[in-house]
Short mmCIF file of C-alpha atoms in Angstrom, two decimals:
data_model
loop_
_atom_site.label_atom_id
_atom_site.label_comp_id
_atom_site.label_asym_id
_atom_site.label_seq_id
_atom_site.Cartn_x
_atom_site.Cartn_y
_atom_site.Cartn_z
CA MET A 1 0.21 0.08 0.22
CA THR A 2 1.22 3.39 -1.15
CA VAL A 3 1.01 6.84 0.17
CA GLY A 4 -0.81 7.77 -3.17
CA ASP A 5 -3.19 4.32 -2.47
CA ILE A 6 -4.58 6.11 0.92
CA LEU A 7 -4.74 10.07 -1.06
CA SER A 8 -6.61 7.98 -3.69
CA TYR A 9 -8.95 6.55 -1.07
CA LEU A 10 -9.28 10.36 0.93
CA ASP A 11 -10.30 11.48 -2.48
CA THR A 12 -13.25 9.35 -3.04
CA LEU A 13 -14.75 10.10 0.31
CA ALA A 14 -13.71 14.18 0.52
CA PRO A 15 -13.30 14.58 -3.64
CA LEU A 16 -10.06 17.29 -3.75
CA LYS A 17 -11.77 19.28 -6.00
CA SER A 18 -14.68 20.52 -4.12
CA ALA A 19 -12.09 22.21 -2.04
CA GLU A 20 -12.45 25.89 -2.07
CA SER A 21 -10.31 27.55 -4.60
CA PHE A 22 -8.02 29.58 -1.98
CA ASP A 23 -7.51 26.22 -0.56
CA ASN A 24 -4.08 23.47 -0.71
CA VAL A 25 -5.43 19.75 -0.14
CA GLY A 26 -3.88 16.48 -1.26
CA LEU A 27 -0.30 15.17 -1.43
CA LEU A 28 1.74 18.34 -0.16
CA ALA A 29 5.03 16.76 1.58
CA GLY A 30 6.97 13.38 0.31
CA ASP A 31 6.60 10.25 -2.61
CA GLY A 32 3.06 9.23 -3.27
CA THR A 33 4.86 5.94 -4.49
CA ALA A 34 6.20 5.30 -0.63
CA GLU A 35 5.23 2.46 0.48
CA VAL A 36 3.13 3.42 3.90
CA THR A 37 4.83 2.10 7.25
CA GLY A 38 2.22 4.38 9.21
CA VAL A 39 -0.43 6.96 9.19
CA CYS A 40 -0.69 9.24 11.61
CA CYS A 41 -3.70 11.99 11.38
CA CYS A 42 -4.06 15.36 12.87
CA LEU A 43 -5.50 18.62 12.99
CA ASP A 44 -2.07 20.94 12.34
CA ILE A 45 1.11 19.39 10.93
CA THR A 46 3.85 20.46 14.12
CA HIS A 47 6.95 19.59 15.14
CA ASP A 48 5.70 17.46 18.19
CA VAL A 49 3.19 15.58 15.53
CA ILE A 50 6.27 14.76 13.61
CA LYS A 51 7.94 13.71 16.51
CA GLU A 52 5.21 11.68 17.61
CA ALA A 53 4.68 10.12 13.97
CA ALA A 54 8.21 9.04 13.41
CA GLU A 55 8.57 7.30 17.26
CA LYS A 56 5.67 5.55 16.49
CA GLY A 57 6.80 4.46 12.86
CA ALA A 58 4.58 6.18 10.60
CA ASN A 59 5.63 8.15 7.45
CA LEU A 60 2.99 9.28 6.01
CA ILE A 61 0.96 12.45 8.08
CA VAL A 62 -2.72 12.91 7.30
CA SER A 63 -4.10 16.27 8.68
CA HIS A 64 -7.18 18.64 8.51
CA HIS A 65 -4.89 21.52 7.84
CA PRO A 66 -2.65 22.21 4.98
CA VAL A 67 1.01 22.57 6.09
CA ILE A 68 1.87 24.56 2.60
CA PHE A 69 -1.31 26.86 2.45
CA ASP A 70 0.43 29.72 1.09
CA ALA A 71 3.47 29.62 -1.91
CA LEU A 72 6.87 29.23 -0.49
CA LYS A 73 9.57 31.36 -1.53
CA ARG A 74 11.77 29.81 1.58
CA ILE A 75 12.32 26.88 3.47
CA SER A 76 14.25 27.38 7.25
CA ALA A 77 16.26 24.42 8.53
CA ARG A 78 14.23 24.82 11.28
CA SER A 79 10.37 24.66 9.72
CA VAL A 80 8.30 22.08 9.66
CA VAL A 81 8.27 21.31 6.06
CA ALA A 82 12.22 21.48 6.27
CA GLU A 83 10.97 18.64 8.74
CA LEU A 84 9.28 16.24 7.17
CA ILE A 85 11.73 15.91 4.01
CA ARG A 86 14.55 15.52 6.46
CA ARG A 87 12.93 12.23 8.02
CA ASP A 88 11.18 11.48 4.85
CA ILE A 89 7.37 11.58 5.84
CA ALA A 90 4.29 12.67 3.37
CA ALA A 91 2.12 15.14 4.42
CA ILE A 92 -1.46 14.75 2.88
CA ALA A 93 -4.45 17.91 3.68
CA MET A 94 -7.38 17.16 3.54
CA HIS A 95 -8.96 20.25 4.48
CA THR A 96 -12.32 22.36 2.63
CA ASN A 97 -13.18 19.69 0.75
CA PHE A 98 -13.55 17.11 4.24
CA ASP A 99 -14.79 20.19 6.18
CA ILE A 100 -18.53 19.76 3.81
CA ALA A 101 -17.75 16.05 2.79
CA ASP A 102 -20.46 12.96 4.20
CA GLY A 103 -18.79 12.17 7.62
CA GLY A 104 -16.53 14.42 7.39
CA VAL A 105 -15.90 17.51 10.01
CA ASN A 106 -18.52 19.56 10.33
CA ASP A 107 -21.04 16.58 10.15
CA THR A 108 -18.45 15.06 13.09
CA LEU A 109 -18.82 18.07 14.90
CA VAL A 110 -23.05 18.17 14.54
CA GLU A 111 -22.62 14.93 15.96
CA LEU A 112 -21.08 15.60 18.71
CA LEU A 113 -23.23 18.41 19.62
CA GLU A 114 -25.35 15.10 19.52
CA TRP A 115 -27.94 17.03 17.35
CA THR A 116 -29.46 16.44 13.42
CA SER A 117 -28.70 18.60 10.64
CA GLU A 118 -31.45 19.65 8.61
CA GLY A 119 -29.86 20.38 5.86
CA VAL A 120 -26.66 22.47 5.04
CA LEU A 121 -26.78 26.07 5.26
CA GLU A 122 -24.37 27.47 2.92
CA VAL A 123 -24.70 25.42 -0.50
CA THR A 124 -20.97 25.13 -2.37
CA GLN A 125 -21.22 22.17 -4.68
CA PRO A 126 -23.70 21.47 -7.64
CA ASP A 127 -24.54 18.21 -5.45
CA GLY A 128 -25.91 19.98 -2.77
CA LYS A 129 -23.41 20.17 -0.37
CA GLY A 130 -21.67 22.60 1.58
CA PHE A 131 -20.76 24.43 4.65
CA GLY A 132 -22.55 23.95 7.74
CA ALA A 133 -25.55 22.42 9.22
CA VAL A 134 -29.26 24.11 10.20
CA CYS A 135 -29.75 22.02 13.31
CA GLU A 136 -33.40 21.83 14.83
CA ILE A 137 -32.80 21.44 18.78
CA PRO A 138 -35.41 19.27 20.70
CA LEU A 139 -35.42 21.97 23.50
CA GLU A 140 -35.23 25.74 23.59
CA PHE A 141 -32.03 26.54 25.41
CA THR A 142 -30.67 30.42 27.12
CA PRO A 143 -27.73 31.75 25.48
CA GLN A 144 -25.89 30.87 28.85
CA ILE A 145 -27.07 27.27 28.43
CA LEU A 146 -26.36 26.59 25.38
CA ALA A 147 -22.61 28.06 25.85
CA GLU A 148 -22.19 25.53 28.65
CA TYR A 149 -23.71 22.76 26.56
CA CYS A 150 -21.51 23.34 23.90
CA LYS A 151 -18.17 23.74 26.43
CA GLU A 152 -19.31 20.40 27.97
CA LYS A 153 -19.94 18.21 24.82
CA LEU A 154 -17.05 19.32 23.42
CA ASP A 155 -14.77 19.27 26.32
CA LEU A 156 -13.51 22.93 26.78
CA GLY A 157 -11.96 25.05 28.98
CA GLY A 158 -14.20 27.88 27.86
CA VAL A 159 -16.21 29.49 25.42
CA ARG A 160 -17.44 32.47 24.37
CA TYR A 161 -20.75 33.88 23.40
CA SER A 162 -23.16 35.94 23.33
CA ARG A 163 -25.96 37.27 26.02
CA THR A 164 -29.13 38.21 23.79
CA ASN A 165 -32.14 38.14 25.37
CA ARG A 166 -33.92 35.44 23.48
CA SER A 167 -35.09 31.64 22.83
CA ILE A 168 -32.90 29.27 20.44
CA LYS A 169 -34.31 26.43 19.05
CA GLN A 170 -32.94 26.56 15.46
CA ILE A 171 -28.99 26.73 15.42
CA ALA A 172 -26.56 26.85 12.62
CA VAL A 173 -23.08 24.93 13.11
CA CYS A 174 -19.98 25.74 11.21
CA CYS A 175 -17.12 23.90 12.29
CA GLY A 176 -13.50 26.24 12.40
CA GLY A 177 -13.46 29.96 11.46
CA GLY A 178 -16.95 29.13 9.93
CA VAL A 179 -18.48 32.88 10.12
CA ASP A 180 -18.61 35.55 7.33
CA ARG A 181 -20.93 37.62 6.35
CA ASN A 182 -22.91 35.42 3.97
CA VAL A 183 -22.86 32.97 6.97
CA MET A 184 -24.27 35.59 9.09
CA ARG A 185 -26.89 36.48 6.23
CA LEU A 186 -28.01 32.84 5.51
CA ALA A 187 -28.17 32.23 8.51
CA ARG A 188 -30.89 34.74 9.24
CA GLU A 189 -32.87 34.41 6.61
CA ARG A 190 -32.81 30.17 7.85
CA GLY A 191 -34.33 31.44 10.45
CA CYS A 192 -31.20 30.53 13.17
CA ASP A 193 -31.35 31.70 16.73
CA ALA A 194 -27.59 31.09 17.11
CA ILE A 195 -24.77 30.62 15.42
CA VAL A 196 -22.16 27.74 16.86
CA SER A 197 -18.37 27.85 15.61
CA GLY A 198 -15.03 29.33 16.43
CA ASP A 199 -12.76 32.75 16.06
CA ILE A 200 -15.35 34.60 15.05
CA LYS A 201 -14.56 38.31 14.21
CA HIS A 202 -15.50 41.81 16.91
CA ASN A 203 -17.73 42.74 14.09
CA PHE A 204 -19.97 40.09 13.71
CA TRP A 205 -20.32 39.99 17.43
CA VAL A 206 -21.84 43.41 16.88
CA GLU A 207 -23.65 42.84 14.28
CA ALA A 208 -25.34 39.61 15.93
CA GLU A 209 -26.02 42.45 19.01
CA ASN A 210 -27.52 44.41 16.42
CA CYS A 211 -29.88 41.66 14.96
CA GLY A 212 -31.12 39.25 18.18
CA MET A 213 -28.98 36.50 16.99
CA THR A 214 -26.97 34.38 19.72
CA LEU A 215 -23.21 33.43 18.47
CA VAL A 216 -21.10 30.78 20.75
CA ASP A 217 -17.45 30.35 19.87
CA ALA A 218 -15.96 27.28 20.86
CA GLY A 219 -12.69 27.98 18.71
CA HIS A 220 -11.45 27.10 15.82
CA PHE A 221 -9.31 24.06 17.77
CA GLY A 222 -12.40 22.85 19.44
CA THR A 223 -14.41 22.47 16.75
CA GLU A 224 -12.19 21.09 14.58
CA LYS A 225 -10.07 18.60 16.77
CA ALA A 226 -12.38 15.36 16.18
CA ALA A 227 -11.16 15.43 12.57
CA ALA A 228 -8.13 13.90 13.45
CA HIS A 229 -10.07 10.46 15.04
CA ARG A 230 -12.18 10.57 12.27
CA LEU A 231 -9.41 10.27 9.13
CA ALA A 232 -7.99 8.00 11.43
CA LYS A 233 -10.88 6.15 11.96
CA LEU A 234 -11.95 5.90 8.10
CA VAL A 235 -8.02 5.26 6.78
CA THR A 236 -8.35 2.22 9.34
CA ALA A 237 -12.04 0.78 7.68
CA GLU A 238 -9.96 0.68 4.77
CA PHE A 239 -6.52 -0.08 5.09
CA SER A 240 -6.27 -2.29 8.31
CA SER A 241 -2.64 -4.10 7.54
CA VAL A 242 -1.33 -0.75 8.45
CA PRO A 243 -0.92 1.37 11.72
CA VAL A 244 -3.19 4.15 11.92
CA PHE A 245 -3.51 6.59 15.18
CA SER A 246 -4.82 10.13 16.12
CA ALA A 247 -1.58 12.67 16.82
CA GLU A 248 -1.95 11.80 21.43
CA CYS A 249 0.24 15.01 21.69
CA GLU A 250 -1.68 17.77 19.68
CA GLN A 251 -3.73 19.98 22.21
CA ASP A 252 -5.06 23.46 21.89
CA PRO A 253 -2.30 25.73 20.97
CA CYS A 254 -3.63 28.44 23.48
CA GLU A 255 -5.07 28.33 27.15
CA TYR A 256 -7.93 29.70 28.89
CA VAL A 257 -7.57 31.90 32.33
#
């Protein structure tokens, strides 16, 4: 089994062509013809993740976030890309294509919250797939109860939320840094009372306050950290003969006080 075999399989689950135009997915480092000795799955490729992969005998890392995003003009000897090359470890990224895939990152987030998607928030693909999900929850929440619920279900150190005075029944769920002006508009048009996402910018907090919508910011890491486990589960199911694991060293790069 080669690196290319695993990439081809992942492409059937979350087609690379469905990634956003700004994105950089697929095989970003290494040799596609190399025989795979082990697969490490993670959210981000860091020095610690590379070290763990090497120590456990993995020569392929499958990450959600691309280790190379913008064009590189130089590669520092201390960079993670240089370390991948030095250790002869290949890197595959499954980013926005995996966000929107069936059973992908956003679906995983909805599952962790124990809600059911009533449909895609922002359709971007001809087959109806796209970003985010609209969920109608069984019981009405207050903003504080919703924030506490997300913190518990996602096992987080803390969340940010807006104290709008309204009952919450319908919620848009967008993994990662999912809130932009278009998402705010679509959430209002779909009758959503709240949006659960991460990396929410200040201007959207103000906009939400003005239109009476609740926002819950569970962090980029918090809303996508399960991506590594889902990737590992998918690869394991198809390639049972090779060791596959989620990086144990991975943690939120920011702390809460």
